[in-house]
Short mmCIF file of C-alpha atoms and ligand atoms in Angstrom, two decimals:
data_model
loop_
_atom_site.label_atom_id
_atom_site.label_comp_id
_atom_site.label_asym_id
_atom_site.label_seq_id
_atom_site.Cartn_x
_atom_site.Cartn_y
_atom_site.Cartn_z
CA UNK A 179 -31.03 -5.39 -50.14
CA UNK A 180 -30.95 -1.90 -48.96
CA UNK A 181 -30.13 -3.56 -44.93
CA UNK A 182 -27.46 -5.87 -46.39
CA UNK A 183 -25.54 -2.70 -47.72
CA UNK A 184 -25.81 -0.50 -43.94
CA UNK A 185 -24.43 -3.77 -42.43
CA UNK A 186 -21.80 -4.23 -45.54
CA UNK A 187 -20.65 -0.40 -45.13
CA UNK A 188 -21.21 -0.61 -40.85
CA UNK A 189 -18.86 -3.64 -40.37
CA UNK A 190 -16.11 -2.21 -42.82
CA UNK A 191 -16.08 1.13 -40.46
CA UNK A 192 -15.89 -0.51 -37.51
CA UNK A 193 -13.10 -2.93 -39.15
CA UNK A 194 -11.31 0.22 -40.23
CA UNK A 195 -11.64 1.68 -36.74
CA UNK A 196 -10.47 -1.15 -34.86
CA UNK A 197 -7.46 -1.56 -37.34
CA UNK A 198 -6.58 1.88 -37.01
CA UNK A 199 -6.70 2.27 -33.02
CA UNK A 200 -5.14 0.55 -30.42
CA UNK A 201 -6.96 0.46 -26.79
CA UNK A 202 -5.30 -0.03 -23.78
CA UNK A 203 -7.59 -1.48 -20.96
CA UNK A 204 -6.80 0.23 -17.61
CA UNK A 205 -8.63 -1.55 -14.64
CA UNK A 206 -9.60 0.85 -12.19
CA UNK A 207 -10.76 -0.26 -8.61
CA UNK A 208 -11.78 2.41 -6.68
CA UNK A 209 -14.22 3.79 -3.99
CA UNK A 210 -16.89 5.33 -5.44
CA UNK A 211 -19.85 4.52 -2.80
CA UNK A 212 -19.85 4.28 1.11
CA UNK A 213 -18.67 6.61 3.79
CA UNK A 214 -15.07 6.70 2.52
CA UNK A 215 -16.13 7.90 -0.82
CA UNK A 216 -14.78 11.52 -1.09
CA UNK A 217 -11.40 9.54 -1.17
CA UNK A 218 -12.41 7.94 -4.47
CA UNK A 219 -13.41 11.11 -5.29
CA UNK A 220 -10.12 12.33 -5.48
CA UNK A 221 -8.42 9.82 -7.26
CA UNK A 222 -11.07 10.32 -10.74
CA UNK A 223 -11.19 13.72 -10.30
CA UNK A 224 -7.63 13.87 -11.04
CA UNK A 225 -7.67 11.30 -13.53
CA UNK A 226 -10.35 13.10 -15.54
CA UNK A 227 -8.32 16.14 -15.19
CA UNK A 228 -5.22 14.74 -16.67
CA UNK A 229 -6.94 13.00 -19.27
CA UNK A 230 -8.53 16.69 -20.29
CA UNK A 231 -5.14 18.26 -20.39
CA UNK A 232 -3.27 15.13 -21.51
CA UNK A 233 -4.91 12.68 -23.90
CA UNK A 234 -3.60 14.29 -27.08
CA UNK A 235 -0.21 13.63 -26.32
CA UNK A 236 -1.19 9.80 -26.45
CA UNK A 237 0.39 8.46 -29.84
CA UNK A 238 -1.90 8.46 -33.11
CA UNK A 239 -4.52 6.10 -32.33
CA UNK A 240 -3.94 5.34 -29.22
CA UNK A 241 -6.67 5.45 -26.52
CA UNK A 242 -6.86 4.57 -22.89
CA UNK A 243 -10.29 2.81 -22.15
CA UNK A 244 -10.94 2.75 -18.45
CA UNK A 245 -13.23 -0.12 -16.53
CA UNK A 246 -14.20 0.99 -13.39
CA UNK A 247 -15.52 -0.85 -10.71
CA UNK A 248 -16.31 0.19 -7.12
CA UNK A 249 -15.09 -1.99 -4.08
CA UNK A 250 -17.09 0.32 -2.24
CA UNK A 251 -14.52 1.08 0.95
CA UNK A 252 -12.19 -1.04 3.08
CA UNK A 253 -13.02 -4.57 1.69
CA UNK A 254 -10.92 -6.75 0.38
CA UNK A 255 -13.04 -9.93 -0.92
CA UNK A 256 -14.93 -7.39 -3.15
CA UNK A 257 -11.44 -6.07 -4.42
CA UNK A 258 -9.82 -9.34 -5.04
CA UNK A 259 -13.31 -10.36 -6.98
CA UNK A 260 -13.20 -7.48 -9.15
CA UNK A 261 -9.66 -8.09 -9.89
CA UNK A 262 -10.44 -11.16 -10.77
CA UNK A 263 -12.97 -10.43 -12.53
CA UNK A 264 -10.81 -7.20 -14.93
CA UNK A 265 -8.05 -9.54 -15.11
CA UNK A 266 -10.24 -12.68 -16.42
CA UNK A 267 -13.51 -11.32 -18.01
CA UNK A 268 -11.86 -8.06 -19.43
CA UNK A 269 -8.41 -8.30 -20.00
CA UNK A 270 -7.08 -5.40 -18.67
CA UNK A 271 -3.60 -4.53 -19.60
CA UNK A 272 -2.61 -3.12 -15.85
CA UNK A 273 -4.71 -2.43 -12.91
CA UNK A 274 -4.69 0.67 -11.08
CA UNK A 275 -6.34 2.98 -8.15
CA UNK A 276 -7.22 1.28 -4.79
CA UNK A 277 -7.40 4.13 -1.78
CA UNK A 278 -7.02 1.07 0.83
CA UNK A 279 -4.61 -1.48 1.54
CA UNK A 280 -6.47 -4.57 2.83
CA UNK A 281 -7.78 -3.93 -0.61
CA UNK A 282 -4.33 -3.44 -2.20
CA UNK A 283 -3.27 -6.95 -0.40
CA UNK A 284 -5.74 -9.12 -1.45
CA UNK A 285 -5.47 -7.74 -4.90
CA UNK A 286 -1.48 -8.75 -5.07
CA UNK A 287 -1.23 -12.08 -5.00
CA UNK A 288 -3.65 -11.99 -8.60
CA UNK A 289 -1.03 -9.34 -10.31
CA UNK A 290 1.73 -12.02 -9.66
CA UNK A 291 -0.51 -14.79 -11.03
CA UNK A 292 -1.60 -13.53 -14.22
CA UNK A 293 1.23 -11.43 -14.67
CA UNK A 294 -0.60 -8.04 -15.12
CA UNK A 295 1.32 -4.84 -13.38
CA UNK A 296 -0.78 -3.23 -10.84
CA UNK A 297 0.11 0.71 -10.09
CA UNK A 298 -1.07 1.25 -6.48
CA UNK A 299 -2.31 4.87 -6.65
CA UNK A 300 -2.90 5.67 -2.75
CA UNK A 301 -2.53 2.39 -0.54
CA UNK A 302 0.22 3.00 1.92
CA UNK A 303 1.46 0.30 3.83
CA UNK A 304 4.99 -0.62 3.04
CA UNK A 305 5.40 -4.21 2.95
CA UNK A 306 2.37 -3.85 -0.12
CA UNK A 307 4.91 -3.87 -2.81
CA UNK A 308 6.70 -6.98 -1.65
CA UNK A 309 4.06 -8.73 -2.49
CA UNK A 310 4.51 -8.95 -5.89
CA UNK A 311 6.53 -8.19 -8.45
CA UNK A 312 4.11 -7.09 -10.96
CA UNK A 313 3.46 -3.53 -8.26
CA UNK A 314 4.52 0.01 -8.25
CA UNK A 315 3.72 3.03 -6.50
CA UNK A 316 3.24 6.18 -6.85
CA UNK A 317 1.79 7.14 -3.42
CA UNK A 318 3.96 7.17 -0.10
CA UNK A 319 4.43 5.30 2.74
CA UNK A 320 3.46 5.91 6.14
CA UNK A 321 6.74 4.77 7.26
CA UNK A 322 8.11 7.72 4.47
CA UNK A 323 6.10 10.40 7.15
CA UNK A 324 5.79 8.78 10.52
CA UNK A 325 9.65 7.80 11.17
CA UNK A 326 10.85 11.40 10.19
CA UNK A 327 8.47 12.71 12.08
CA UNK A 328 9.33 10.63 15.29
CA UNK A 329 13.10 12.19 14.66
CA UNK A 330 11.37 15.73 14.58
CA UNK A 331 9.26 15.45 17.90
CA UNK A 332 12.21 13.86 19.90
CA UNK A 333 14.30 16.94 19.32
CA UNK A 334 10.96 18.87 20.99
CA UNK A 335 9.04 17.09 23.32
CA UNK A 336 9.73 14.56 26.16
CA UNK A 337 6.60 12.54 25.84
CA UNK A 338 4.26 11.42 23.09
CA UNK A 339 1.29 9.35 22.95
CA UNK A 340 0.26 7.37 19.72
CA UNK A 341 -3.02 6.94 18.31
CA UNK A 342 -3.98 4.91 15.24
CA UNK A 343 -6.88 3.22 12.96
CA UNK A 344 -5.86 -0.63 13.75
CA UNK A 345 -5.27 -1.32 10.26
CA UNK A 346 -2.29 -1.63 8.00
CA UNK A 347 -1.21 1.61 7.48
CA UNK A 348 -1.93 2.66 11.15
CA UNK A 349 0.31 0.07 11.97
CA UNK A 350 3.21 1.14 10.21
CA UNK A 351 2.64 4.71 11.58
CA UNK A 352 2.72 3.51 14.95
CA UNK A 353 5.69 1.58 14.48
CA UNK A 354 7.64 3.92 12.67
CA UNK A 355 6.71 7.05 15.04
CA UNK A 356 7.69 4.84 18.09
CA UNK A 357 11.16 3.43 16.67
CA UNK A 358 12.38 6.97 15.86
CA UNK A 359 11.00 8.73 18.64
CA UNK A 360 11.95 6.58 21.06
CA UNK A 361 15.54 6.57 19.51
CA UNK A 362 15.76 9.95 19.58
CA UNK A 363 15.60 9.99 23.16
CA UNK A 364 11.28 10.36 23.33
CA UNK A 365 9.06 8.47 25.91
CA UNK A 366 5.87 7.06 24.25
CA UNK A 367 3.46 7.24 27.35
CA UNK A 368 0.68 5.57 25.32
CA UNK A 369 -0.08 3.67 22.16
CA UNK A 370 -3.89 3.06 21.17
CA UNK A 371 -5.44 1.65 18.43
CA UNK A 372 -8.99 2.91 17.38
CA UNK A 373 -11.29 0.75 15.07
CA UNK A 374 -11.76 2.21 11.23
CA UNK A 375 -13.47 3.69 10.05
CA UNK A 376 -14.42 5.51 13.51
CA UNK A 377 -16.33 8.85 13.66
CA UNK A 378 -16.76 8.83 17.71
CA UNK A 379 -12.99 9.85 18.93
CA UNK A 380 -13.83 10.96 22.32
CA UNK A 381 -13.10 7.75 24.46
CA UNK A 382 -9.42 7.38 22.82
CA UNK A 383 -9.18 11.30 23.08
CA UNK A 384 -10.16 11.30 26.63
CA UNK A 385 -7.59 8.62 27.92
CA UNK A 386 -4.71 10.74 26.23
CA UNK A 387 -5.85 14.02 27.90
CA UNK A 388 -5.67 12.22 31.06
CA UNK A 389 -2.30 10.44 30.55
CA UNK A 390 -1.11 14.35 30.04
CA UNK A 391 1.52 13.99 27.49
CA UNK A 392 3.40 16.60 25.27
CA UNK A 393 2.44 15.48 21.82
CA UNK A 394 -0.24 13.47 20.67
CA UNK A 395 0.84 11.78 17.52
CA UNK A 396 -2.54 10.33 15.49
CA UNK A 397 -2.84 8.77 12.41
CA UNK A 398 -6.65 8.30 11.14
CA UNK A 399 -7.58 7.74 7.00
CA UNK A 400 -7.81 11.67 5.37
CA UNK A 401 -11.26 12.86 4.57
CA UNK A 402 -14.23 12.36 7.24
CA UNK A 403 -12.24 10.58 9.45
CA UNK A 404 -9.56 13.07 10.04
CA UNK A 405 -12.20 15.84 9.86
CA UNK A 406 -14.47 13.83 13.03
CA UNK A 407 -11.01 13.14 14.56
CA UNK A 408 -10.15 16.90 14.19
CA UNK A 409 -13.61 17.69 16.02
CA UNK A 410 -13.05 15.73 19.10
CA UNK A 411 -9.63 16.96 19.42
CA UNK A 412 -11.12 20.13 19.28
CA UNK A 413 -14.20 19.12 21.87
CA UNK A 414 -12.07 17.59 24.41
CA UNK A 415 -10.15 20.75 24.86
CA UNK A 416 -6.65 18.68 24.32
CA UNK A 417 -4.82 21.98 22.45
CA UNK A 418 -6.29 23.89 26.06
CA UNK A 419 -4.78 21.13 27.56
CA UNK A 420 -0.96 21.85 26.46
CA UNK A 421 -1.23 18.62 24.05
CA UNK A 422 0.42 19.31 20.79
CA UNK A 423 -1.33 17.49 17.93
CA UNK A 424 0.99 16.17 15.22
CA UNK A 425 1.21 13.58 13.03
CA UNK A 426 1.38 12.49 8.98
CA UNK A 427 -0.20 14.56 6.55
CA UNK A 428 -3.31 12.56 6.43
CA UNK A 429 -4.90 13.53 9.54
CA UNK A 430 -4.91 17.69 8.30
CA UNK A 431 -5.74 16.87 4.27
CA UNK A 432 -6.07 19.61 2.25
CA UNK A 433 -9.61 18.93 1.23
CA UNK A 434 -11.02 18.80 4.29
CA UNK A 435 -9.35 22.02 6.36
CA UNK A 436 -12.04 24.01 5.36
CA UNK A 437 -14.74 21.91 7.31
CA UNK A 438 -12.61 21.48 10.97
CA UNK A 439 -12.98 25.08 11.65
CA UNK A 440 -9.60 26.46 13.41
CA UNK A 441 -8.85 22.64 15.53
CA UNK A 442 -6.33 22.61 12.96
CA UNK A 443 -4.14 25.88 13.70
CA UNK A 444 -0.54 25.17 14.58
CA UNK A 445 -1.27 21.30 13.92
CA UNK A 446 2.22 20.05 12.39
CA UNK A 447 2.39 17.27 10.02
CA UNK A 448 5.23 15.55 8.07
CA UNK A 449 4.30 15.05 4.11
CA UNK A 450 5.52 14.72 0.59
CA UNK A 451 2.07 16.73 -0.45
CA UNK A 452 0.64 20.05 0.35
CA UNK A 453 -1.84 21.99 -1.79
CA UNK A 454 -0.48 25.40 -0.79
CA UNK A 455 3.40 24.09 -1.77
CA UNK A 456 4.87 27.04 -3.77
CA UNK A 457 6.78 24.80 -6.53
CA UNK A 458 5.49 26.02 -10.08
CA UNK A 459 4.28 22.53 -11.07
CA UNK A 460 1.50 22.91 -7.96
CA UNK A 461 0.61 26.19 -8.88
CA UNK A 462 -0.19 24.62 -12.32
CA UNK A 463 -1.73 21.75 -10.89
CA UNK A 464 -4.11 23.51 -8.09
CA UNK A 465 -5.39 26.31 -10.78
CA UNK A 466 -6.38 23.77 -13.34
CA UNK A 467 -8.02 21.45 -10.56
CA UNK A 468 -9.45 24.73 -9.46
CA UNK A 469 -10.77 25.87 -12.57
CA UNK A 470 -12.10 22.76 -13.33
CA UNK A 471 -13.68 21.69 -10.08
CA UNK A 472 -14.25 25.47 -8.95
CA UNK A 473 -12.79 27.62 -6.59
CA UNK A 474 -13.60 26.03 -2.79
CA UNK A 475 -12.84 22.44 -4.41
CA UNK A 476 -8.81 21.60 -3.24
CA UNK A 477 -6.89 18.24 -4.49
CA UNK A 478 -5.26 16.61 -2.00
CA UNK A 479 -2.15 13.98 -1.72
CA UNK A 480 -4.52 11.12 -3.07
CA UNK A 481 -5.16 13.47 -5.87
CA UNK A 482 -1.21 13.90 -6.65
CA UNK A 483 -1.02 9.99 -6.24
CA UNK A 484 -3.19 9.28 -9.11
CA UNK A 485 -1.94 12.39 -11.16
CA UNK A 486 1.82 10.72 -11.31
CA UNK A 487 0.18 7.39 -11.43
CA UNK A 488 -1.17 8.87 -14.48
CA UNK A 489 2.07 10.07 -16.05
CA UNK A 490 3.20 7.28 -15.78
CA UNK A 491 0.95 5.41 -17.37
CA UNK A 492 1.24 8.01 -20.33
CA UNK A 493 4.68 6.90 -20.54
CA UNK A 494 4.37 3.64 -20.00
CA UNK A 495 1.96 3.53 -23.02
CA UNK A 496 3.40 6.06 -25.27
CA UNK A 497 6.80 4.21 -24.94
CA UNK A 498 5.10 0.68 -26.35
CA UNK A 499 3.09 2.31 -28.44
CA UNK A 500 -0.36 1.15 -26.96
CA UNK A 501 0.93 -2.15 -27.32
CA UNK A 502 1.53 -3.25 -23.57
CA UNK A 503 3.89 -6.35 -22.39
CA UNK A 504 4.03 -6.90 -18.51
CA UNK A 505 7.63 -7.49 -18.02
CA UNK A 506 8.53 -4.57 -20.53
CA UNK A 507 5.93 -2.17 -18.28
CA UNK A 508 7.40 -2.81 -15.15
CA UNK A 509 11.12 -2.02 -16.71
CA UNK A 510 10.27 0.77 -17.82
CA UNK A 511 8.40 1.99 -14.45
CA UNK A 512 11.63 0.63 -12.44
CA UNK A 513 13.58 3.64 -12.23
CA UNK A 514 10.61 5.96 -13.81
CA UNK A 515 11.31 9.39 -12.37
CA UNK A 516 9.10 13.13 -12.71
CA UNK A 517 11.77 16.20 -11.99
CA UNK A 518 8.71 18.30 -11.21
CA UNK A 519 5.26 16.62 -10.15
CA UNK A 520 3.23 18.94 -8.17
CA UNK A 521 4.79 17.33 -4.92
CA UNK A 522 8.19 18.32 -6.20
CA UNK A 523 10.73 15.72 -8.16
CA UNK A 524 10.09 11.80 -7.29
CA UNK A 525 11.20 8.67 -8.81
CA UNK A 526 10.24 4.86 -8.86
CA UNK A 527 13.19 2.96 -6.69
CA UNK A 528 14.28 0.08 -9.68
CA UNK A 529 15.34 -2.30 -6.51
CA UNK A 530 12.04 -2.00 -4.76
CA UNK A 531 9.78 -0.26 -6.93
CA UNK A 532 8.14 1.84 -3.82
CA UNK A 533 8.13 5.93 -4.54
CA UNK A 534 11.20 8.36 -3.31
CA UNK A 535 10.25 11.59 -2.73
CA UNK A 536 10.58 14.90 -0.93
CA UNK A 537 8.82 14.93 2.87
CA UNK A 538 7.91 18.06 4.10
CA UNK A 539 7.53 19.12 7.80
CA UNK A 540 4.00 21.48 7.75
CA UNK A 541 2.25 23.75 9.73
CA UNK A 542 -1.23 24.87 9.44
CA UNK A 543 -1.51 28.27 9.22
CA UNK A 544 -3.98 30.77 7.77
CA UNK A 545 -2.92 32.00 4.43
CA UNK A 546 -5.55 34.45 2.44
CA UNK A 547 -8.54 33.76 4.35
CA UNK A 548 -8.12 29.66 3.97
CA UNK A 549 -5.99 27.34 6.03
CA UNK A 550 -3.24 25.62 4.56
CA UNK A 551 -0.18 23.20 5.10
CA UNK A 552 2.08 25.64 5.26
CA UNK A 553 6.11 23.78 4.41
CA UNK A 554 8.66 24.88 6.41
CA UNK A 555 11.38 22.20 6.16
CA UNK A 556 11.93 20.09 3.51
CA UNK A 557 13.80 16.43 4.26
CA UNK A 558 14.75 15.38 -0.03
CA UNK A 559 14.70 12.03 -1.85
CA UNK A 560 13.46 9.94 1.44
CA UNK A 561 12.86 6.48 0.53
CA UNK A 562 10.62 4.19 2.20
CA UNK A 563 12.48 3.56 5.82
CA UNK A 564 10.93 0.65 6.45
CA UNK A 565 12.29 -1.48 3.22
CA UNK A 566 15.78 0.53 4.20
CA UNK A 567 15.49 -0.51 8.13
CA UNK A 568 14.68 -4.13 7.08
CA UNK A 569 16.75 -4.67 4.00
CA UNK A 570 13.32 -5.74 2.21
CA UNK A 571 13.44 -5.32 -1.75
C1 PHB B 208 -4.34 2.87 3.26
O1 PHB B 208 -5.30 2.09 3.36
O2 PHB B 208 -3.21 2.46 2.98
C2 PHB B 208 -4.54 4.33 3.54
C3 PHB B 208 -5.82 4.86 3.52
C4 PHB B 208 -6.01 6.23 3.80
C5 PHB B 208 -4.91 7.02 4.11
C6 PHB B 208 -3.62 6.48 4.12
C7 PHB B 208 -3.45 5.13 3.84
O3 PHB B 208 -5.08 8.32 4.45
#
């Protein structure tokens, strides 16, 4: 008798509760395991963050419930099977994260099937949002840094060589640094592309000191890779050499400066993200990530991904109420815009739905004891050249 009642009085709060709140399932596929990890890392220790500073400004009742799963690094049958898997099993309302973008790719086509909007929070290749029309993102393109940066070198060096991981995104920033560079008058002298994820630079390093040229222009993933790329440079004597290191942001991210020792001095990069940017919204943003991760711990431009990936999730959900339709999602992310993320003001482009946003020629420098990515020019509103170039939507 005494049982029946619990279970009577159990089952009417937990009817109450689910009448009264309204989840919103939020697949995230991310990499939490493997030797690209500290990437992951990133992303959910910025999500955490904003969900500390942000969840009570999620309507009455409202709560985001997160499913993570863990395609473990570049690999994208796991992705696509976890996608599956959140879109079929759990019936998540969007799908978000994914640092890579094999992983990014073979998660597309499943977005377009079922009709569930995917918000790529670091993947970088541009042709990933053409591939369906349920994507947006908040990240960048390497095309956004590489092709402005091919503009910049030409108006200071002769020759260049290029170095990239042979995978998407190293792709694009070899094609972009070449087109621009090469129409600005450049000579590429070289173009290489290393296997990722690669930790042994020296070969490729070698052949480029040989070939002598002015600039070396590299892209490698951030975190390890750019730190063991950073090493060799360093090894190899290059800088010694008269070779000028530059490239996008990725290959000098903010976390990692503190472990490549001084390599890194006078390295310039092109970027819509730098941890030591002065804008008010990134002072905000690195003291809270600060206080909460500690003092030594620095976010990064996959960090800032996630963070406006997250805002605009907020609004996406605060602006149906918890109550999320595809087609009305992706409207209101078309056009989306943030006058003052961390990375300064950026906006969703309604035609393609790719990012526009500031890019920012750095330097490293030492600034109070640390080295940073120091801006010193800032090219505005740059959308992503490649879709521009090719007329792609
Ligand atoms: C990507 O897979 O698109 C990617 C990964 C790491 C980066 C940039 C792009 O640093």
């Amino acid at each position: 008798m005494r049982a029946t009642k619990i279970a009577i009085s159990l089952m009417a709060a937990l009817w109450v509760g689910t009448a009264a709140a309204q989840t919103v399932k939020i697949g995230l596929i991310n990499t939490y395991s493997g030797p690209m990890a500290s990437n992951g890392d990133q992303i959910q220790k910025s999500i955490d963050l904003f969900m500390k500073l942000n969840e009570s400004k999620l309507p009455k009742g409202v709560k985001l419930e997160f499913i993570k799963r863990d395609d473990t690094g570049i690999n994208p049958e796991t992705a696509k099977r976890l996608a599956q898997e959140l879109i079929v099993r759990e019936k998540v309302d969007l799908i978000t994260g994914v640092v890579w973008t094999p992983n990014a790719a073979a998660i597309a086509p499943l977005t377009a099937e079922a009709k569930v909007p995917f918000i790529i929070m670091n993947a970088g290749t541009a042709m990933l949002t053409t591939l369906s029309p349920y994507i947006a993102r908040t990240s960048f393109t390497l095309w956004q840094s590489s092709y402005p940066m091919g503009e910049w070198a030409a108006k200071r060096y002769k020759t260049a060589y290029v170095a990239v991981s042979d995978f998407g995104p190293g792709h694009d920033a070899q094609d972009a640094f070449n087109k621009s560079f090469k129409s600005g008058g450049g000579t590429v002298v070289g173009n290489v592309r290393m296997p990722p994820p690669t930790s042994d630079f020296a070969p490729y390093l070698q052949r480029v000191k040989d070939a002598k040229p002015d600039a070396l222009f590299v892209f490698v993933p951030a975190g390890k890779s750019a730190t063991a790329l950073m090493k060799g440079f360093g090894e190899l004597g290059l800088g010694q050499a008269g070779i000028k290191l530059i490239g996008p942001g990725d290959i000098t991210t903010d976390e990692e400066l503190p472990n490549m020792g001084d390599v890194p001095l006078g390295v310039v990069t092109m970027f819509h993200y730098s941890a030591a940017g002065d804008r008010p919204a990134n002072k905000t943003f690195v003291a809270e990530w600060q206080k909460a991760y500690g003092a030594k711990s620095w976010p990064n431009f996959i960090s800032v991904g996630a963070w406006d990936a997250m805002q605009a999730i907020f609004d996406v959900v605060t602006q149906q109420k918890g109550k999320l339709n595809a087609d009305k999602t992706m409207a209101i992310l078309k056009g989306w815009k943030n006058p003052s993320s961390p990375r300064g003001p950026i906006s969703i482009d309604p035609e393609t739905r790719d990012i526009i946003q500031n890019e920012y020629v750095r330097e490293v420098r030492r600034v109070g004891g640390n080295l940073a990515n120091v801006e010193l020019e800032t090219i505005k509103a740059v959308k992503d050249p490649w879709k521009e170039i090719n007329n792609k939507k």
